[in-house]
Amino acid sequence: MAPFISRRLRKGAATTAVAAAAMAALTASQAPGVVSTDHGDRNQEQRAGEPAPDDTPIDGGSSYHTDLPPLVTPDKPGSSTDLPGLPGGSSIKPEAGIPASVLAAYKKAEAALRESNPGCNLPWQLLAAIGKVESGQARGGNVDAGGTTVSPILGPVLDGNGFALIKDTDGGAYDGDSAHDRAVGPMQFIPSTWASWGRDGNGDGKKDPNNIYDAALAAGSYLCAGGRDLSVKAHLDRAILGYNHSQEYLNTVLSWFEYYKRGTHEVPDGTGVLPANGGSGGGSGSGNKGSGKDGGKGKDQGKGKEENAHTLPKPSDENGNSTPTPTPKPGSGDETPGSPTPKPPTTPPPGTPSGPGKLTAVGARELSATAGTHFARSPRVKAVDAAGKPVAGVRVKYEILGETGARFIGLVRSATVPTGADGTATAPKLHAGEKTGAFTVRATAVGQEVAPVEFAATVKARPVPQADALARLDDKELTAPAGGSFAGPLTVTATNKGKATAGVPVTATMITSAEHPDPADKGPYFLDGAGKPVRTLTALKTDASGQLTLPEIRTGDQTGTFLLCLTTEGGAVLDVELTVTQADAA
């Protein structure tokens, strides 16, 4: 087990006690921007009965955002806040907004783990809470169309100076530091941890900690490790503490977890709410190593060289007055790795199109597929302006509407795709599911007052497999005394053009004779689900190997020779002779 090193240096027990008391009071009031100064004393937490992490924390014990959710929850009456850019205003709380690609990545990870590890019960809101605390939801959703961060998100240098000491494990491949490791990406994995937990969440064949889809699936896989059931509070706490072994970290994540469970909404990428106490950070820090011995506690907060984004106060002039922080010009060479990307202007430059004039369907608007298969074509639309010219960069949201089992890749009902240079956006691959019937796929331009485009989709029933021949596996005579059962199973194989065929429906009927194939009213019989005698069975199908083993056949009380007729829709017929002898006198 790797040693865990506290991420903050302390002046003494008295100072720690005062800081802890202050933190408890502020946390209870949910004051935003509270700075945690006791981020991980492993011995202290073990004495308090908290489980020790299984290994080095995922983020290496790096810094994190300490903002707490607002007191007013998103579903509480009177919490409305009108957001600019939303038609007719909105009653949605800005802090509840999650950038589209980031939200899609969380939900896709939840769906993937629901299938691969259903006992884990991972809720996507937990990933959202961790993503909020670690990187401010990838710096407000500052990702490209594929979900990769536009600029690196790096945590502080883990050189033991105020943080854990973790020497380089990746040759600087991920974090650009060949001396020490740094947490990387929207979910803040240190390179050594990514080597074990990295996942390919978007199916591009790569495992990139800077990609929100890869990082979200990797984080979910870690949280589910060790047979954890996250619906159990003890398992949930242990999983979060394994991410960053700090009680304050646990409390902060749980606060956002509960907040997101009460309601969230999707916002366009790049428009998410950045942490009030520093949106720049690596996940949470500027990436510069800290050397302030007091770790930014109390009135000395921010002194020395401690430069964590969530602990730095605003710069002040020589008279102590707060001064604005200058924003470096892009490309000027003044940018600091991990520093915030300047926000784009709220109004576009002159001549910039405000948005598409309309969305139009590209290709057929009626789609069909067989149950259990993929649709051959995906819905596709084109965004054009009033002059009919293509508009790139429009976020198109595809939604599946109606009672259907159809889902986009990742088992999700909605997906947002930006238009390319030609103005087109193609929906992700669409799987039909097993439920037959019609449903609708609707395409809308996110944040634009543009008429939606709808596609009519139909899932057709699977074609019934047919067989042109039925044959028994053996030629053993079936003979049994009256009042008993025929010994041994009766197994047949269905073939079509000489190949064994799975899923072939077979009807088994006791008939009077080959010349008169009417259902018999006496002789051998089967038992139905209620234990009653029946002489016809229809709910029979061959297995994956094309074989069918019939249920137990009872002889009945009549002696003689009887026929069991097996048929398929493909025209195959097989008569099986059943002989019932006199019962033993004994």
GROMACS .gro file of N, CA and C in nm, residues 338-470:
model
  399
  338GLY      N    1  -0.286   2.546  -1.681
  338GLY     CA    2  -0.398   2.524  -1.592
  338GLY      C    3  -0.476   2.651  -1.563
  339SER      N    4  -0.434   2.767  -1.618
  339SER     CA    5  -0.504   2.891  -1.591
  339SER      C    6  -0.635   2.895  -1.667
  340PRO      N    7  -0.731   2.980  -1.622
  340PRO     CA    8  -0.863   2.977  -1.685
  340PRO      C    9  -0.859   3.028  -1.828
  341THR      N   10  -0.941   2.969  -1.911
  341THR     CA   11  -0.955   3.017  -2.048
  341THR      C   12  -1.045   3.139  -2.046
  342PRO      N   13  -1.004   3.252  -2.106
  342PRO     CA   14  -1.088   3.371  -2.103
  342PRO      C   15  -1.226   3.340  -2.159
  343LYS      N   16  -1.330   3.395  -2.093
  343LYS     CA   17  -1.465   3.371  -2.139
  343LYS      C   18  -1.488   3.443  -2.272
  344PRO      N   19  -1.561   3.383  -2.363
  344PRO     CA   20  -1.589   3.448  -2.490
  344PRO      C   21  -1.682   3.566  -2.467
  345PRO      N   22  -1.681   3.663  -2.558
  345PRO     CA   23  -1.772   3.777  -2.543
  345PRO      C   24  -1.916   3.731  -2.549
  346THR      N   25  -2.000   3.803  -2.477
  346THR     CA   26  -2.141   3.764  -2.472
  346THR      C   27  -2.213   3.792  -2.602
  347THR      N   28  -2.162   3.887  -2.683
  347THR     CA   29  -2.223   3.915  -2.812
  347THR      C   30  -2.124   3.882  -2.922
  348PRO      N   31  -2.169   3.820  -3.030
  348PRO     CA   32  -2.077   3.783  -3.138
  348PRO      C   33  -2.027   3.905  -3.213
  349PRO      N   34  -1.909   3.894  -3.276
  349PRO     CA   35  -1.857   4.004  -3.355
  349PRO      C   36  -1.950   4.035  -3.471
  350PRO      N   37  -1.943   4.157  -3.525
  350PRO     CA   38  -2.028   4.192  -3.640
  350PRO      C   39  -2.008   4.094  -3.755
  351GLY      N   40  -2.118   4.054  -3.817
  351GLY     CA   41  -2.109   3.964  -3.931
  351GLY      C   42  -2.117   3.818  -3.893
  352THR      N   43  -2.111   3.788  -3.760
  352THR     CA   44  -2.120   3.649  -3.716
  352THR      C   45  -2.265   3.606  -3.715
  353PRO      N   46  -2.302   3.495  -3.778
  353PRO     CA   47  -2.442   3.452  -3.779
  353PRO      C   48  -2.487   3.420  -3.638
  354SER      N   49  -2.610   3.462  -3.601
  354SER     CA   50  -2.660   3.440  -3.467
  354SER      C   51  -2.703   3.297  -3.445
  355GLY      N   52  -2.723   3.223  -3.549
  355GLY     CA   53  -2.767   3.086  -3.535
  355GLY      C   54  -2.828   3.038  -3.664
  356PRO      N   55  -2.872   2.915  -3.668
  356PRO     CA   56  -2.931   2.863  -3.791
  356PRO      C   57  -3.068   2.923  -3.817
  357GLY      N   58  -3.101   2.936  -3.943
  357GLY     CA   59  -3.235   2.980  -3.978
  357GLY      C   60  -3.334   2.866  -3.965
  358LYS      N   61  -3.285   2.745  -3.993
  358LYS     CA   62  -3.371   2.627  -3.979
  358LYS      C   63  -3.287   2.500  -3.979
  359LEU      N   64  -3.350   2.393  -3.938
  359LEU     CA   65  -3.294   2.258  -3.949
  359LEU      C   66  -3.371   2.183  -4.055
  360THR      N   67  -3.301   2.110  -4.139
  360THR     CA   68  -3.367   2.030  -4.241
  360THR      C   69  -3.316   1.886  -4.231
  361ALA      N   70  -3.402   1.792  -4.264
  361ALA     CA   71  -3.363   1.652  -4.261
  361ALA      C   72  -3.274   1.620  -4.381
  362VAL      N   73  -3.177   1.538  -4.358
  362VAL     CA   74  -3.089   1.490  -4.465
  362VAL      C   75  -3.118   1.341  -4.483
  363GLY      N   76  -3.165   1.303  -4.602
  363GLY     CA   77  -3.199   1.163  -4.624
  363GLY      C   78  -3.341   1.134  -4.578
  364ALA      N   79  -3.372   1.006  -4.567
  364ALA     CA   80  -3.507   0.962  -4.534
  364ALA      C   81  -3.546   1.002  -4.393
  365ARG      N   82  -3.674   1.037  -4.376
  365ARG     CA   83  -3.726   1.068  -4.243
  365ARG      C   84  -3.804   0.952  -4.184
  366GLU      N   85  -3.808   0.840  -4.255
  366GLU     CA   86  -3.871   0.719  -4.205
  366GLU      C   87  -3.764   0.611  -4.195
  367LEU      N   88  -3.746   0.560  -4.076
  367LEU     CA   89  -3.641   0.462  -4.049
  367LEU      C   90  -3.704   0.335  -3.995
  368SER      N   91  -3.642   0.221  -4.024
  368SER     CA   92  -3.693   0.094  -3.972
  368SER      C   93  -3.578  -0.002  -3.946
  369ALA      N   94  -3.601  -0.090  -3.853
  369ALA     CA   95  -3.501  -0.192  -3.819
  369ALA      C   96  -3.573  -0.310  -3.755
  370THR      N   97  -3.509  -0.422  -3.758
  370THR     CA   98  -3.562  -0.542  -3.696
  370THR      C   99  -3.523  -0.544  -3.549
  371ALA      N  100  -3.611  -0.592  -3.466
  371ALA     CA  101  -3.584  -0.600  -3.322
  371ALA      C  102  -3.451  -0.670  -3.296
  372GLY      N  103  -3.375  -0.612  -3.204
  372GLY     CA  104  -3.247  -0.671  -3.167
  372GLY      C  105  -3.131  -0.632  -3.257
  373THR      N  106  -3.156  -0.545  -3.357
  373THR     CA  107  -3.050  -0.505  -3.449
  373THR      C  108  -3.029  -0.354  -3.441
  374HIS      N  109  -2.931  -0.303  -3.517
  374HIS     CA  110  -2.908  -0.160  -3.528
  374HIS      C  111  -2.980  -0.106  -3.651
  375PHE      N  112  -3.023   0.020  -3.644
  375PHE     CA  113  -3.078   0.086  -3.761
  375PHE      C  114  -2.965   0.106  -3.861
  376ALA      N  115  -2.993   0.079  -3.986
  376ALA     CA  116  -2.889   0.091  -4.089
  376ALA      C  117  -2.846   0.237  -4.107
  377ARG      N  118  -2.940   0.330  -4.092
  377ARG     CA  119  -2.909   0.472  -4.104
  377ARG      C  120  -2.947   0.543  -3.975
  378SER      N  121  -2.871   0.645  -3.942
  378SER     CA  122  -2.901   0.727  -3.825
  378SER      C  123  -2.968   0.856  -3.871
  379PRO      N  124  -3.055   0.913  -3.788
  379PRO     CA  125  -3.115   1.043  -3.823
  379PRO      C  126  -3.005   1.146  -3.849
  380ARG      N  127  -3.029   1.233  -3.945
  380ARG     CA  128  -2.929   1.332  -3.981
  380ARG      C  129  -2.998   1.461  -4.022
  381VAL      N  130  -2.949   1.573  -3.970
  381VAL     CA  131  -3.007   1.703  -4.006
  381VAL      C  132  -2.897   1.799  -4.050
  382LYS      N  133  -2.940   1.908  -4.113
  382LYS     CA  134  -2.847   2.011  -4.157
  382LYS      C  135  -2.899   2.146  -4.109
  383ALA      N  136  -2.807   2.226  -4.052
  383ALA     CA  137  -2.841   2.360  -4.007
  383ALA      C  138  -2.800   2.459  -4.115
  384VAL      N  139  -2.893   2.543  -4.156
  384VAL     CA  140  -2.863   2.644  -4.257
  384VAL      C  141  -2.914   2.780  -4.209
  385ASP      N  142  -2.851   2.887  -4.259
  385ASP     CA  143  -2.895   3.021  -4.222
  385ASP      C  144  -3.005   3.066  -4.318
  386ALA      N  145  -3.045   3.192  -4.304
  386ALA     CA  146  -3.156   3.243  -4.384
  386ALA      C  147  -3.125   3.240  -4.533
  387ALA      N  148  -2.996   3.246  -4.567
  387ALA     CA  149  -2.957   3.243  -4.709
  387ALA      C  150  -2.937   3.101  -4.760
  388GLY      N  151  -2.961   3.002  -4.673
  388GLY     CA  152  -2.946   2.863  -4.715
  388GLY      C  153  -2.805   2.810  -4.703
  389LYS      N  154  -2.715   2.887  -4.641
  389LYS     CA  155  -2.577   2.843  -4.625
  389LYS      C  156  -2.561   2.761  -4.497
  390PRO      N  157  -2.474   2.658  -4.498
  390PRO     CA  158  -2.457   2.573  -4.379
  390PRO      C  159  -2.401   2.652  -4.261
  391VAL      N  160  -2.444   2.614  -4.142
  391VAL     CA  161  -2.396   2.677  -4.018
  391VAL      C  162  -2.326   2.571  -3.935
  392ALA      N  163  -2.200   2.590  -3.907
  392ALA     CA  164  -2.123   2.494  -3.828
  392ALA      C  165  -2.134   2.528  -3.679
  393GLY      N  166  -2.112   2.425  -3.596
  393GLY     CA  167  -2.105   2.446  -3.451
  393GLY      C  168  -2.239   2.454  -3.381
  394VAL      N  169  -2.348   2.428  -3.451
  394VAL     CA  170  -2.480   2.427  -3.388
  394VAL      C  171  -2.496   2.296  -3.312
  395ARG      N  172  -2.534   2.305  -3.186
  395ARG     CA  173  -2.554   2.184  -3.106
  395ARG      C  174  -2.693   2.128  -3.130
  396VAL      N  175  -2.697   2.010  -3.187
  396VAL     CA  176  -2.824   1.945  -3.220
  396VAL      C  177  -2.850   1.833  -3.120
  397LYS      N  178  -2.963   1.842  -3.054
  397LYS     CA  179  -2.999   1.740  -2.956
  397LYS      C  180  -3.098   1.643  -3.018
  398TYR      N  181  -3.063   1.515  -3.019
  398TYR     CA  182  -3.151   1.409  -3.067
  398TYR      C  183  -3.215   1.340  -2.945
  399GLU      N  184  -3.347   1.327  -2.949
  399GLU     CA  185  -3.421   1.263  -2.840
  399GLU      C  186  -3.510   1.152  -2.894
  400ILE      N  187  -3.516   1.042  -2.820
  400ILE     CA  188  -3.606   0.931  -2.854
  400ILE      C  189  -3.735   0.951  -2.777
  401LEU      N  190  -3.846   0.961  -2.847
  401LEU     CA  191  -3.976   0.985  -2.785
  401LEU      C  192  -4.067   0.866  -2.808
  402GLY      N  193  -4.143   0.830  -2.706
  402GLY     CA  194  -4.239   0.721  -2.720
  402GLY      C  195  -4.200   0.598  -2.640
  403GLU      N  196  -4.293   0.504  -2.633
  403GLU     CA  197  -4.271   0.379  -2.561
  403GLU      C  198  -4.192   0.285  -2.650
  404THR      N  199  -4.065   0.274  -2.626
  404THR     CA  200  -3.978   0.191  -2.709
  404THR      C  201  -3.856   0.149  -2.631
  405GLY      N  202  -3.796   0.041  -2.674
  405GLY     CA  203  -3.671  -0.003  -2.613
  405GLY      C  204  -3.550   0.045  -2.692
  406ALA      N  205  -3.573   0.124  -2.797
  406ALA     CA  206  -3.463   0.174  -2.879
  406ALA      C  207  -3.379   0.273  -2.799
  407ARG      N  208  -3.248   0.268  -2.821
  407ARG     CA  209  -3.156   0.357  -2.750
  407ARG      C  210  -3.039   0.392  -2.843
  408PHE      N  211  -2.983   0.511  -2.820
  408PHE     CA  212  -2.859   0.546  -2.886
  408PHE      C  213  -2.745   0.467  -2.823
  409ILE      N  214  -2.632   0.462  -2.892
  409ILE     CA  215  -2.515   0.392  -2.839
  409ILE      C  216  -2.484   0.448  -2.700
  410GLY      N  217  -2.455   0.358  -2.606
  410GLY     CA  218  -2.437   0.399  -2.468
  410GLY      C  219  -2.564   0.382  -2.388
  411LEU      N  220  -2.670   0.329  -2.454
  411LEU     CA  221  -2.799   0.303  -2.390
  411LEU      C  222  -2.863   0.429  -2.336
  412VAL      N  223  -2.854   0.538  -2.409
  412VAL     CA  224  -2.914   0.665  -2.366
  412VAL      C  225  -3.027   0.703  -2.462
  413ARG      N  226  -3.123   0.782  -2.410
  413ARG     CA  227  -3.237   0.824  -2.491
  413ARG      C  228  -3.213   0.957  -2.561
  414SER      N  229  -3.109   1.029  -2.524
  414SER     CA  230  -3.081   1.156  -2.590
  414SER      C  231  -2.931   1.173  -2.607
  415ALA      N  232  -2.893   1.249  -2.708
  415ALA     CA  233  -2.752   1.275  -2.734
  415ALA      C  234  -2.742   1.407  -2.809
  416THR      N  235  -2.638   1.485  -2.778
  416THR     CA  236  -2.618   1.614  -2.841
  416THR      C  237  -2.495   1.609  -2.930
  417VAL      N  238  -2.511   1.652  -3.055
  417VAL     CA  239  -2.405   1.644  -3.155
  417VAL      C  240  -2.390   1.780  -3.223
  418PRO      N  241  -2.268   1.833  -3.234
  418PRO     CA  242  -2.251   1.961  -3.304
  418PRO      C  243  -2.247   1.941  -3.455
  419THR      N  244  -2.294   2.042  -3.529
  419THR     CA  245  -2.286   2.036  -3.675
  419THR      C  246  -2.143   2.059  -3.720
  420GLY      N  247  -2.106   1.996  -3.829
  420GLY     CA  248  -1.972   2.012  -3.884
  420GLY      C  249  -1.965   2.130  -3.979
  421ALA      N  250  -1.854   2.136  -4.052
  421ALA     CA  251  -1.833   2.247  -4.143
  421ALA      C  252  -1.940   2.252  -4.252
  422ASP      N  253  -1.996   2.136  -4.286
  422ASP     CA  254  -2.101   2.133  -4.389
  422ASP      C  255  -2.240   2.156  -4.330
  423GLY      N  256  -2.246   2.184  -4.199
  423GLY     CA  257  -2.373   2.213  -4.134
  423GLY      C  258  -2.452   2.092  -4.092
  424THR      N  259  -2.399   1.972  -4.112
  424THR     CA  260  -2.474   1.851  -4.080
  424THR      C  261  -2.433   1.794  -3.944
  425ALA      N  262  -2.529   1.729  -3.882
  425ALA     CA  263  -2.505   1.659  -3.755
  425ALA      C  264  -2.578   1.525  -3.763
  426THR      N  265  -2.505   1.418  -3.742
  426THR     CA  266  -2.562   1.284  -3.750
  426THR      C  267  -2.578   1.226  -3.610
  427ALA      N  268  -2.695   1.173  -3.581
  427ALA     CA  269  -2.720   1.114  -3.451
  427ALA      C  270  -2.631   0.992  -3.430
  428PRO      N  271  -2.601   0.957  -3.304
  428PRO     CA  272  -2.524   0.835  -3.277
  428PRO      C  273  -2.599   0.713  -3.328
  429LYS      N  274  -2.528   0.603  -3.339
  429LYS     CA  275  -2.589   0.479  -3.388
  429LYS      C  276  -2.707   0.442  -3.299
  430LEU      N  277  -2.814   0.399  -3.362
  430LEU     CA  278  -2.940   0.372  -3.294
  430LEU      C  279  -2.968   0.222  -3.291
  431HIS      N  280  -2.983   0.168  -3.170
  431HIS     CA  281  -3.014   0.025  -3.154
  431HIS      C  282  -3.164   0.008  -3.136
  432ALA      N  283  -3.221  -0.089  -3.205
  432ALA     CA  284  -3.366  -0.105  -3.208
  432ALA      C  285  -3.425  -0.156  -3.078
  433GLY      N  286  -3.351  -0.235  -3.001
  433GLY     CA  287  -3.410  -0.297  -2.884
  433GLY      C  288  -3.502  -0.412  -2.923
  434GLU      N  289  -3.576  -0.463  -2.826
  434GLU     CA  290  -3.661  -0.581  -2.852
  434GLU      C  291  -3.808  -0.546  -2.867
  435LYS      N  292  -3.849  -0.429  -2.819
  435LYS     CA  293  -3.990  -0.392  -2.825
  435LYS      C  294  -4.026  -0.346  -2.966
  436THR      N  295  -4.127  -0.407  -3.025
  436THR     CA  296  -4.169  -0.369  -3.159
  436THR      C  297  -4.266  -0.251  -3.153
  437GLY      N  298  -4.276  -0.180  -3.265
  437GLY     CA  299  -4.368  -0.067  -3.272
  437GLY      C  300  -4.300   0.058  -3.322
  438ALA      N  301  -4.377   0.168  -3.323
  438ALA     CA  302  -4.328   0.295  -3.377
  438ALA      C  303  -4.288   0.390  -3.265
  439PHE      N  304  -4.192   0.477  -3.295
  439PHE     CA  305  -4.152   0.584  -3.203
  439PHE      C  306  -4.097   0.698  -3.287
  440THR      N  307  -4.058   0.806  -3.222
  440THR     CA  308  -4.011   0.926  -3.291
  440THR      C  309  -3.873   0.967  -3.241
  441VAL      N  310  -3.790   1.011  -3.332
  441VAL     CA  311  -3.662   1.074  -3.295
  441VAL      C  312  -3.674   1.221  -3.333
  442ARG      N  313  -3.659   1.307  -3.234
  442ARG     CA  314  -3.672   1.451  -3.257
  442ARG      C  315  -3.536   1.518  -3.250
  443ALA      N  316  -3.507   1.606  -3.347
  443ALA     CA  317  -3.383   1.682  -3.349
  443ALA      C  318  -3.415   1.829  -3.326
  444THR      N  319  -3.349   1.890  -3.226
  444THR     CA  320  -3.370   2.031  -3.196
  444THR      C  321  -3.235   2.101  -3.186
  445ALA      N  322  -3.233   2.228  -3.216
  445ALA     CA  323  -3.111   2.310  -3.203
  445ALA      C  324  -3.109   2.365  -3.062
  446VAL      N  325  -3.009   2.327  -2.984
  446VAL     CA  326  -3.001   2.365  -2.843
  446VAL      C  327  -2.987   2.517  -2.832
  447GLY      N  328  -3.077   2.578  -2.753
  447GLY     CA  329  -3.070   2.721  -2.728
  447GLY      C  330  -3.114   2.808  -2.844
  448GLN      N  331  -3.172   2.750  -2.948
  448GLN     CA  332  -3.213   2.826  -3.066
  448GLN      C  333  -3.363   2.808  -3.089
  449GLU      N  334  -3.430   2.915  -3.129
  449GLU     CA  335  -3.572   2.908  -3.159
  449GLU      C  336  -3.590   2.864  -3.304
  450VAL      N  337  -3.570   2.737  -3.325
  450VAL     CA  338  -3.577   2.679  -3.458
  450VAL      C  339  -3.671   2.560  -3.453
  451ALA      N  340  -3.753   2.545  -3.554
  451ALA     CA  341  -3.847   2.434  -3.557
  451ALA      C  342  -3.772   2.301  -3.555
  452PRO      N  343  -3.817   2.207  -3.473
  452PRO     CA  344  -3.750   2.077  -3.468
  452PRO      C  345  -3.779   1.994  -3.592
  453VAL      N  346  -3.698   1.892  -3.610
  453VAL     CA  347  -3.718   1.795  -3.718
  453VAL      C  348  -3.745   1.660  -3.654
  454GLU      N  349  -3.849   1.593  -3.700
  454GLU     CA  350  -3.884   1.463  -3.643
  454GLU      C  351  -3.868   1.352  -3.746
  455PHE      N  352  -3.821   1.238  -3.697
  455PHE     CA  353  -3.803   1.120  -3.779
  455PHE      C  354  -3.895   1.010  -3.726
  456ALA      N  355  -3.967   0.944  -3.816
  456ALA     CA  356  -4.055   0.833  -3.778
  456ALA      C  357  -3.974   0.703  -3.785
  457ALA      N  358  -3.969   0.633  -3.674
  457ALA     CA  359  -3.891   0.509  -3.667
  457ALA      C  360  -3.981   0.393  -3.628
  458THR      N  361  -3.952   0.278  -3.684
  458THR     CA  362  -4.032   0.158  -3.656
  458THR      C  363  -3.940   0.041  -3.629
  459VAL      N  364  -3.973  -0.033  -3.523
  459VAL     CA  365  -3.902  -0.157  -3.492
  459VAL      C  366  -3.993  -0.273  -3.532
  460LYS      N  367  -3.945  -0.353  -3.626
  460LYS     CA  368  -4.024  -0.466  -3.675
  460LYS      C  369  -3.988  -0.593  -3.600
  461ALA      N  370  -4.084  -0.685  -3.598
  461ALA     CA  371  -4.060  -0.812  -3.531
  461ALA      C  372  -3.954  -0.892  -3.606
  462ARG      N  373  -3.881  -0.969  -3.532
  462ARG     CA  374  -3.782  -1.056  -3.596
  462ARG      C  375  -3.852  -1.155  -3.688
  463PRO      N  376  -3.795  -1.188  -3.801
  463PRO     CA  377  -3.855  -1.292  -3.886
  463PRO      C  378  -3.851  -1.426  -3.813
  464VAL      N  379  -3.955  -1.502  -3.830
  464VAL     CA  380  -3.963  -1.632  -3.762
  464VAL      C  381  -3.867  -1.731  -3.828
  465PRO      N  382  -3.772  -1.784  -3.753
  465PRO     CA  383  -3.681  -1.883  -3.811
  465PRO      C  384  -3.760  -2.006  -3.858
  466GLN      N  385  -3.722  -2.060  -3.971
  466GLN     CA  386  -3.793  -2.175  -4.026
  466GLN      C  387  -3.698  -2.294  -4.040
  467ALA      N  388  -3.760  -2.409  -4.044
  467ALA     CA  389  -3.683  -2.533  -4.062
  467ALA      C  390  -3.756  -2.619  -4.164
  468ASP      N  391  -3.676  -2.685  -4.248
  468ASP     CA  392  -3.737  -2.774  -4.347
  468ASP      C  393  -3.721  -2.921  -4.309
  469ALA      N  394  -3.660  -2.948  -4.194
  469ALA     CA  395  -3.644  -3.089  -4.150
  469ALA      C  396  -3.632  -3.094  -3.999
  470LEU      N  397  -3.690  -3.199  -3.942
  470LEU     CA  398  -3.677  -3.231  -3.800
  470LEU      C  399  -3.628  -3.374  -3.788
   0.00000   0.00000   0.00000
